[in-house]
PDB file of N, CA and C in Angstrom:
ATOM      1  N   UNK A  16    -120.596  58.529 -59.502  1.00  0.00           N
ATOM      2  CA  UNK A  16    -119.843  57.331 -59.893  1.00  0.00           C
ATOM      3  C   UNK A  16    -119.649  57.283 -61.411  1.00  0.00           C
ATOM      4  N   UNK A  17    -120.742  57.391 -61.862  1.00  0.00           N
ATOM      5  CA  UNK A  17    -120.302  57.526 -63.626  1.00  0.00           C
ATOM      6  C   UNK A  17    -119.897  58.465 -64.351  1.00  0.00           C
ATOM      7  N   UNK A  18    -120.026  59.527 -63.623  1.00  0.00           N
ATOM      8  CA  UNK A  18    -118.415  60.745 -63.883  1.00  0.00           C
ATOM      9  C   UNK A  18    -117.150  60.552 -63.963  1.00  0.00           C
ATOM     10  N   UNK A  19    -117.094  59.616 -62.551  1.00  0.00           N
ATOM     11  CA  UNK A  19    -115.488  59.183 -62.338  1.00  0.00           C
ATOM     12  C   UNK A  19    -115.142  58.346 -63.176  1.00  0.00           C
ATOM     13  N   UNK A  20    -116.086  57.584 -63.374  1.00  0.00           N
ATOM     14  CA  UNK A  20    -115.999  55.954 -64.662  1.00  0.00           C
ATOM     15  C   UNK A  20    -115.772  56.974 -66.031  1.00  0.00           C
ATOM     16  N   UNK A  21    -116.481  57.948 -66.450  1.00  0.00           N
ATOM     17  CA  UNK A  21    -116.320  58.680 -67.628  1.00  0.00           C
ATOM     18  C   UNK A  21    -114.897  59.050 -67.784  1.00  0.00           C
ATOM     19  N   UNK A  22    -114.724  59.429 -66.739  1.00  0.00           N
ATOM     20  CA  UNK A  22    -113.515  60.567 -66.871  1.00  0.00           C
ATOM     21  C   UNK A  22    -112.216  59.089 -66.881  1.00  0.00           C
ATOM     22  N   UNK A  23    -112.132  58.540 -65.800  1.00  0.00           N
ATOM     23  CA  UNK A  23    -110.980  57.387 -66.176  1.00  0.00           C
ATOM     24  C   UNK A  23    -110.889  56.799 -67.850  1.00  0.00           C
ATOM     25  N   UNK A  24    -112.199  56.314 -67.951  1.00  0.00           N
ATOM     26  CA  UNK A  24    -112.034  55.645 -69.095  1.00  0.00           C
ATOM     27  C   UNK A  24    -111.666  57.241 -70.643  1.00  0.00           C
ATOM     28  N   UNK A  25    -112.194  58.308 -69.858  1.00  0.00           N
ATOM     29  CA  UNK A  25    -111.627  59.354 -71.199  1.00  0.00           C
ATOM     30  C   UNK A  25    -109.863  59.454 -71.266  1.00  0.00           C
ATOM     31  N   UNK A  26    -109.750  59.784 -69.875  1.00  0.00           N
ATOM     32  CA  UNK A  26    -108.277  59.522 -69.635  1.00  0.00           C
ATOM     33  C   UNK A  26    -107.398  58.350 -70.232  1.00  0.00           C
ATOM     34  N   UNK A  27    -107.755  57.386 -70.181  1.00  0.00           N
ATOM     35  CA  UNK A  27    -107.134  55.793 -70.867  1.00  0.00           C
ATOM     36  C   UNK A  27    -107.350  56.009 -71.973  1.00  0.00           C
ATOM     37  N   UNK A  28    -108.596  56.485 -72.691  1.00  0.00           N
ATOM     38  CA  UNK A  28    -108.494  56.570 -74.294  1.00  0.00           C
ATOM     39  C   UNK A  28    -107.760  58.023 -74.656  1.00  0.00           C
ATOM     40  N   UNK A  29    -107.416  58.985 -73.649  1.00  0.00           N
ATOM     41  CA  UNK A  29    -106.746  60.032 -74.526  1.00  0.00           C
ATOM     42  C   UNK A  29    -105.502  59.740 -74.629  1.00  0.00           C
ATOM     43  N   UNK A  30    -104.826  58.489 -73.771  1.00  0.00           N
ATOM     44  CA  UNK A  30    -103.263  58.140 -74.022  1.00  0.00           C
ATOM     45  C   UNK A  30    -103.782  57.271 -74.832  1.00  0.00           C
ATOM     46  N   UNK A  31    -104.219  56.449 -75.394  1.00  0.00           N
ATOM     47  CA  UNK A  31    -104.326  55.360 -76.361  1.00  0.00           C
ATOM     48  C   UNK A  31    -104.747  56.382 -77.996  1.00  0.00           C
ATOM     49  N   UNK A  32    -105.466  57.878 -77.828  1.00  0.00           N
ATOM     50  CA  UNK A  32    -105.416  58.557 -78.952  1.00  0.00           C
ATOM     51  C   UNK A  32    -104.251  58.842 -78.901  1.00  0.00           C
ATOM     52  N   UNK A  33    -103.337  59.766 -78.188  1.00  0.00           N
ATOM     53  CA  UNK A  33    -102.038  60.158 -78.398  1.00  0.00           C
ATOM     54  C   UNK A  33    -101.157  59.295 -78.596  1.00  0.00           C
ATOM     55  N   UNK A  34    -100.863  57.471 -78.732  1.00  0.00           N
ATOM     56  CA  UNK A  34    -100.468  57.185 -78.699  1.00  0.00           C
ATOM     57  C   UNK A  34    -100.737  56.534 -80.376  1.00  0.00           C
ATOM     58  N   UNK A  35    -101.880  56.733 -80.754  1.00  0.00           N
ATOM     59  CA  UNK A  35    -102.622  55.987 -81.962  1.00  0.00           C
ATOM     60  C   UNK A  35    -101.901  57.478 -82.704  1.00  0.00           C
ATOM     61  N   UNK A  36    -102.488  58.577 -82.666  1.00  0.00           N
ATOM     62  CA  UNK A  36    -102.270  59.664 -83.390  1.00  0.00           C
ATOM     63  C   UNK A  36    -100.523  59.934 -83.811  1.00  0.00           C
ATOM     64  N   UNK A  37     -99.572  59.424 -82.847  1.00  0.00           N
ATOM     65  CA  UNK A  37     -98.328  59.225 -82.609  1.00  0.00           C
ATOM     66  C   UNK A  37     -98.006  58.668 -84.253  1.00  0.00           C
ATOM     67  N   UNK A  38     -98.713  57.437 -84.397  1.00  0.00           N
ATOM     68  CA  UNK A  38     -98.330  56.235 -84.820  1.00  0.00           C
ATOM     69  C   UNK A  38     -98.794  56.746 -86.116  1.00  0.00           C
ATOM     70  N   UNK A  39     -99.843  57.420 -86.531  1.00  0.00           N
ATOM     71  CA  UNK A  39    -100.517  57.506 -87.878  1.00  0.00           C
ATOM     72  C   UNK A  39     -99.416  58.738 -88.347  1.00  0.00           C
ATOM     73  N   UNK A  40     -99.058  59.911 -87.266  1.00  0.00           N
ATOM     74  CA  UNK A  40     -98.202  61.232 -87.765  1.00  0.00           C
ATOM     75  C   UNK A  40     -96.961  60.328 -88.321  1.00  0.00           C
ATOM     76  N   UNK A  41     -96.256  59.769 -87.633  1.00  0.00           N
ATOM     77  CA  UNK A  41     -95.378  58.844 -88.356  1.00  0.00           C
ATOM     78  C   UNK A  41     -95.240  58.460 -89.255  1.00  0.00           C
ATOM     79  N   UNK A  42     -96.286  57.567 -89.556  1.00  0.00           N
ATOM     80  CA  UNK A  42     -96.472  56.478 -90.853  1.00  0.00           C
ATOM     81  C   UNK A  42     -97.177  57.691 -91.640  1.00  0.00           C
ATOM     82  N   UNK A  43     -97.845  58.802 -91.463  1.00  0.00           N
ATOM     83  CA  UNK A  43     -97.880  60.120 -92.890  1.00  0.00           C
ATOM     84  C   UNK A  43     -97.243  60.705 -93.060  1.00  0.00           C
ATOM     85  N   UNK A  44     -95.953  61.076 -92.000  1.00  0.00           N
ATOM     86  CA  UNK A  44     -94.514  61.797 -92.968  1.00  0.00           C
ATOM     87  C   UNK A  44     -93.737  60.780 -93.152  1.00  0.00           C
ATOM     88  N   UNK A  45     -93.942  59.329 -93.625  1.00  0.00           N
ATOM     89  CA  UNK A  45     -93.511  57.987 -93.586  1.00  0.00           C
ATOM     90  C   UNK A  45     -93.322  58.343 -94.810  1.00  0.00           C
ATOM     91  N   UNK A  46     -95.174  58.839 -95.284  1.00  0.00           N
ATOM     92  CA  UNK A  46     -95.550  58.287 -96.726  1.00  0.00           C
ATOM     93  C   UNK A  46     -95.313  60.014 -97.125  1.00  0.00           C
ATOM     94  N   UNK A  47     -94.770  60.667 -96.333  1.00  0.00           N
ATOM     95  CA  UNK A  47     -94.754  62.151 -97.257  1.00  0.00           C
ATOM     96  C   UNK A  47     -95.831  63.192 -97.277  1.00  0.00           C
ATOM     97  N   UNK A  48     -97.139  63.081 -96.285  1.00  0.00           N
ATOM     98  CA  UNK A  48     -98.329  63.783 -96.427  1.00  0.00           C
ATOM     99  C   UNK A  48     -97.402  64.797 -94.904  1.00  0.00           C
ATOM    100  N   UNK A  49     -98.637  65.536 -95.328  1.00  0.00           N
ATOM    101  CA  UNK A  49     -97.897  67.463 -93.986  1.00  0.00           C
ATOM    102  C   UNK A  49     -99.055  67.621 -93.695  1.00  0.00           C
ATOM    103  N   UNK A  50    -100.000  66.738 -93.155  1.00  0.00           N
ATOM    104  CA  UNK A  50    -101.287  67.250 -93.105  1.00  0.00           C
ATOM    105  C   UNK A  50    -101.194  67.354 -91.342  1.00  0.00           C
ATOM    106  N   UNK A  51    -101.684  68.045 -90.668  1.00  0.00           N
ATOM    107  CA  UNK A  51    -101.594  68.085 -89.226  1.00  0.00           C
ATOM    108  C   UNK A  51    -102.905  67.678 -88.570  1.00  0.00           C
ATOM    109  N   UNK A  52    -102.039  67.167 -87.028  1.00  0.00           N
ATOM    110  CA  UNK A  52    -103.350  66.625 -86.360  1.00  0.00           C
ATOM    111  C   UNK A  52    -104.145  67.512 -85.179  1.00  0.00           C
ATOM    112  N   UNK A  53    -105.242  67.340 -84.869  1.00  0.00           N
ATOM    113  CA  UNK A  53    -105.712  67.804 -83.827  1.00  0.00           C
ATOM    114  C   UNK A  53    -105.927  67.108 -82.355  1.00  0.00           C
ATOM    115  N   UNK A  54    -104.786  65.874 -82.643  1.00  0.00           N
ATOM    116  CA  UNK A  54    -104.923  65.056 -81.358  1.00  0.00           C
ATOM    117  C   UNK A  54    -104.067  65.852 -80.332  1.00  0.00           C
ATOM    118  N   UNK A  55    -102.617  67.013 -80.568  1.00  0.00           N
ATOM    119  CA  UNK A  55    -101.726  67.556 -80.022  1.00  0.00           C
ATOM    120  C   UNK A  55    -103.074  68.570 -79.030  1.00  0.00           C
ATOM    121  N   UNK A  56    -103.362  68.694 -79.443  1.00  0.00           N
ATOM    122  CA  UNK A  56    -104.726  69.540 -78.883  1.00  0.00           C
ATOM    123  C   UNK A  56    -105.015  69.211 -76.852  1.00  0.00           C
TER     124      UNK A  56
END
């Protein structure tokens, strides 16, 4: 049971990282930085 609970709740936070990581790549070639992420991962 707390595998499945692990794994859902990893799942919900890896779209809420890809969706956070989305938002920061944006707003740093916003501001002009080329630094890359490891959320594409």
């Amino acid at each position: 049971m707390t595998i499945d609970l692990n794994y859902s709740t990893k799942a919900k936070n890896f779209k809420n990282t890809r969706d956070l990581g989305k938002a920061v790549y944006d707003f740093s070639k916003a501001k002009g930085y080329s630094n890359t992420s490891s959320n594409d991962n």
